[in-house]
Amino acid sequence: MIANLARELEEIYTTCGTRRYGLETISQMQHALQAANLAETAGEPPAMIVAALLHDVGHLIGTPDENLAAEGIDDRHECLGAAWLLPRLGESVSAPVRRHVSAKRYLCTTEAAYRDSLAPDSIVSLKLQGGPMNDEECAAFEALPFAKDAIRLRRLDEAAKDPHATTPPFAYFLRYLPQARIGRRECETFAQSGLVVLRDFFSADETAGLNRHSRTMGAAAHEQLAAANQAGISPARQALPNAAALIAVPEATNDAQICRFEYLQGACAEFRAFVARRVAPVIEALAGEAFIPFKDKENEKHPGGGGFGAHQDYTAYQAFGPRYNITAMLTIDPATRANGCLEFARAWRERVQATWVGRRVEGHPLLRSNAGGANHGDIAADIEAALEWDAVETGPADLVLFDSFVPHRSAPNRSCSSRRAMFLTFNAAREGDWYERYYAEKRAHFDDPKFHVSTPTAHAM
């Protein structure tokens, strides 16, 4: 849990951060705060800010000696720290930490000015760490994942030695912990493809909590649907009376089986708080600005449940104000090819042809799609066939983030087990708060096709 990690880090740096930083006239805490402050000032993503803050944590969780290098000992603090950070914050933080010492050796070979600027204690430790790299070592380092991140971290490390610098307190930088899985690589990937998959993002306790929320809200939605069917009330009428209740949507081929239910954050304050704490900050880190809830749902794809046609989410949202949305998928049951996991179009922006584009929305291509009928909102069949599709299998610990323009689809559930997944959609805060407006409109016009884009649900065609 992020809260537990924050407390653990506070204790480590409060108790051990007073140690002297090498031969400098600053403490380990001052060095960490300066590095993080420099990273934030430079506009680095959250992962780099956290890596800068914690890059020397290996010194603090290892031996208490303040300057082993002077005694001729290399404490391998980068490896110790990276191994400690990896299960807690992931590779975007741990990998640059693991390689920031190698980055010093690399820069000493490739930049004479850098080598000449090293402080005395850095020169001593350099000899223990292997000295400047040879050409073969440099080439191998350049090929490593996160090598560029490690180099940027190294520069921050060297600049964070000012005894007169003022910085925010340690707790200030801990606010980046929920976003720490987002580094430059994730930002670039998302900007290019509109899709990022964060593996093992949620803890076991968090996945258990999400499963509990799913079961509780799912049971309520099933009760609503059963009561409506027993009373002979249509889903449209059933959704209207209680503005605080979930909205249950049945399968088109079976009005007794839930296809999805919506208004999750509106109906459950505890779930809403969890989303604000764990999901919204990650979206903000990817987008570079604050995002707030726009709509949400849980798809319940039971055995035999229908698939979702190839579509872009913006087709369903264009009647509302926001011009760009980001959706977080929370996997409740393992999503596999057999039970209809999501499939995303691979490298789709590079493949788009002019004849495919119906129009562009602030530079984003909106592909030609069906208007009306059973396949309302589906991307035109010739375009779907020309795209290449990747099935993304996920487990309950994974977090999938995708924007409202990346084409995606899913197959029917051909397995014997259910596949539940929550989809939480956000819009930029600067475009206004649409959550209650969206659901007021949906309750009033439940059968409107704009609420049934590429779904196995019935609507007014």
Tab-separated table of N, CA and C in Angstrom, residues 252 309 315 369-379 447-461:
chain	number	residue	atom	x	y	z
A	252	ALA	N	-28.660	-7.628	-24.713
A	252	ALA	CA	-29.710	-7.499	-25.730
A	252	ALA	C	-30.438	-8.822	-25.946
A	309	GLY	N	-18.077	-4.507	-30.257
A	309	GLY	CA	-17.529	-4.264	-31.582
A	309	GLY	C	-16.341	-3.328	-31.568
A	315	THR	N	-16.621	8.184	-30.024
A	315	THR	CA	-17.882	8.106	-30.752
A	315	THR	C	-19.067	8.162	-29.787
A	369	SER	N	-17.459	5.089	-39.002
A	369	SER	CA	-18.162	4.088	-38.196
A	369	SER	C	-19.617	4.009	-38.603
A	370	ASN	N	-20.288	2.966	-38.177
A	370	ASN	CA	-21.703	2.774	-38.480
A	370	ASN	C	-22.560	3.716	-37.638
A	371	ALA	N	-23.573	4.268	-38.254
A	371	ALA	CA	-24.510	5.142	-37.550
A	371	ALA	C	-25.869	4.464	-37.532
A	372	GLY	N	-26.331	4.083	-36.330
A	372	GLY	CA	-27.614	3.411	-36.208
A	372	GLY	C	-27.510	1.919	-36.451
A	373	GLY	N	-28.601	1.215	-36.173
A	373	GLY	CA	-28.647	-0.226	-36.387
A	373	GLY	C	-27.973	-0.994	-35.269
A	374	ALA	N	-27.949	-2.302	-35.418
A	374	ALA	CA	-27.404	-3.184	-34.384
A	374	ALA	C	-25.915	-2.962	-34.168
A	375	ASN	N	-25.202	-2.484	-35.194
A	375	ASN	CA	-23.757	-2.266	-35.095
A	375	ASN	C	-23.414	-0.793	-34.923
A	376	HIS	N	-24.316	-0.056	-34.294
A	376	HIS	CA	-24.120	1.379	-34.102
A	376	HIS	C	-22.793	1.663	-33.401
A	377	GLY	N	-21.994	2.528	-33.997
A	377	GLY	CA	-20.717	2.936	-33.414
A	377	GLY	C	-19.538	2.088	-33.805
A	378	ASP	N	-19.787	0.904	-34.381
A	378	ASP	CA	-18.663	0.050	-34.777
A	378	ASP	C	-17.863	0.708	-35.898
A	379	ILE	N	-16.546	0.583	-35.823
A	379	ILE	CA	-15.681	1.043	-36.907
A	379	ILE	C	-16.041	0.281	-38.176
A	447	ASP	N	-32.504	4.844	-23.688
A	447	ASP	CA	-32.473	4.103	-24.950
A	447	ASP	C	-31.764	4.843	-26.076
A	448	ASP	N	-31.301	6.052	-25.829
A	448	ASP	CA	-30.620	6.827	-26.870
A	448	ASP	C	-29.396	6.054	-27.358
A	449	PRO	N	-29.230	5.897	-28.672
A	449	PRO	CA	-28.092	5.122	-29.194
A	449	PRO	C	-26.729	5.619	-28.728
A	450	LYS	N	-26.616	6.903	-28.358
A	450	LYS	CA	-25.306	7.394	-27.933
A	450	LYS	C	-24.828	6.712	-26.653
A	451	PHE	N	-25.740	6.066	-25.913
A	451	PHE	CA	-25.365	5.328	-24.714
A	451	PHE	C	-25.182	3.833	-24.978
A	452	HIS	N	-25.239	3.439	-26.226
A	452	HIS	CA	-25.138	2.023	-26.585
A	452	HIS	C	-24.231	1.848	-27.807
A	453	VAL	N	-23.079	2.459	-27.751
A	453	VAL	CA	-22.111	2.384	-28.867
A	453	VAL	C	-21.308	1.100	-28.765
A	454	SER	N	-21.398	0.276	-29.792
A	454	SER	CA	-20.605	-0.960	-29.907
A	454	SER	C	-20.762	-1.857	-28.683
A	455	THR	N	-21.990	-1.974	-28.195
A	455	THR	CA	-22.246	-2.825	-27.022
A	455	THR	C	-23.327	-3.843	-27.364
A	456	PRO	N	-23.295	-5.003	-26.690
A	456	PRO	CA	-24.340	-6.015	-26.900
A	456	PRO	C	-25.587	-5.708	-26.076
A	457	THR	N	-26.088	-4.468	-26.197
A	457	THR	CA	-27.252	-4.030	-25.449
A	457	THR	C	-28.275	-3.461	-26.395
A	458	ALA	N	-29.543	-3.478	-25.969
A	458	ALA	CA	-30.625	-2.989	-26.818
A	458	ALA	C	-30.769	-1.473	-26.699
A	459	HIS	N	-31.186	-0.846	-27.797
A	459	HIS	CA	-31.394	0.607	-27.784
A	459	HIS	C	-32.344	0.974	-28.903
A	460	ALA	N	-32.755	2.221	-28.911
A	460	ALA	CA	-33.632	2.722	-29.973
A	460	ALA	C	-32.782	2.945	-31.216
A	461	MET	N	-32.958	2.137	-32.216
A	461	MET	CA	-32.104	2.192	-33.408
A	461	MET	C	-32.499	3.322	-34.342
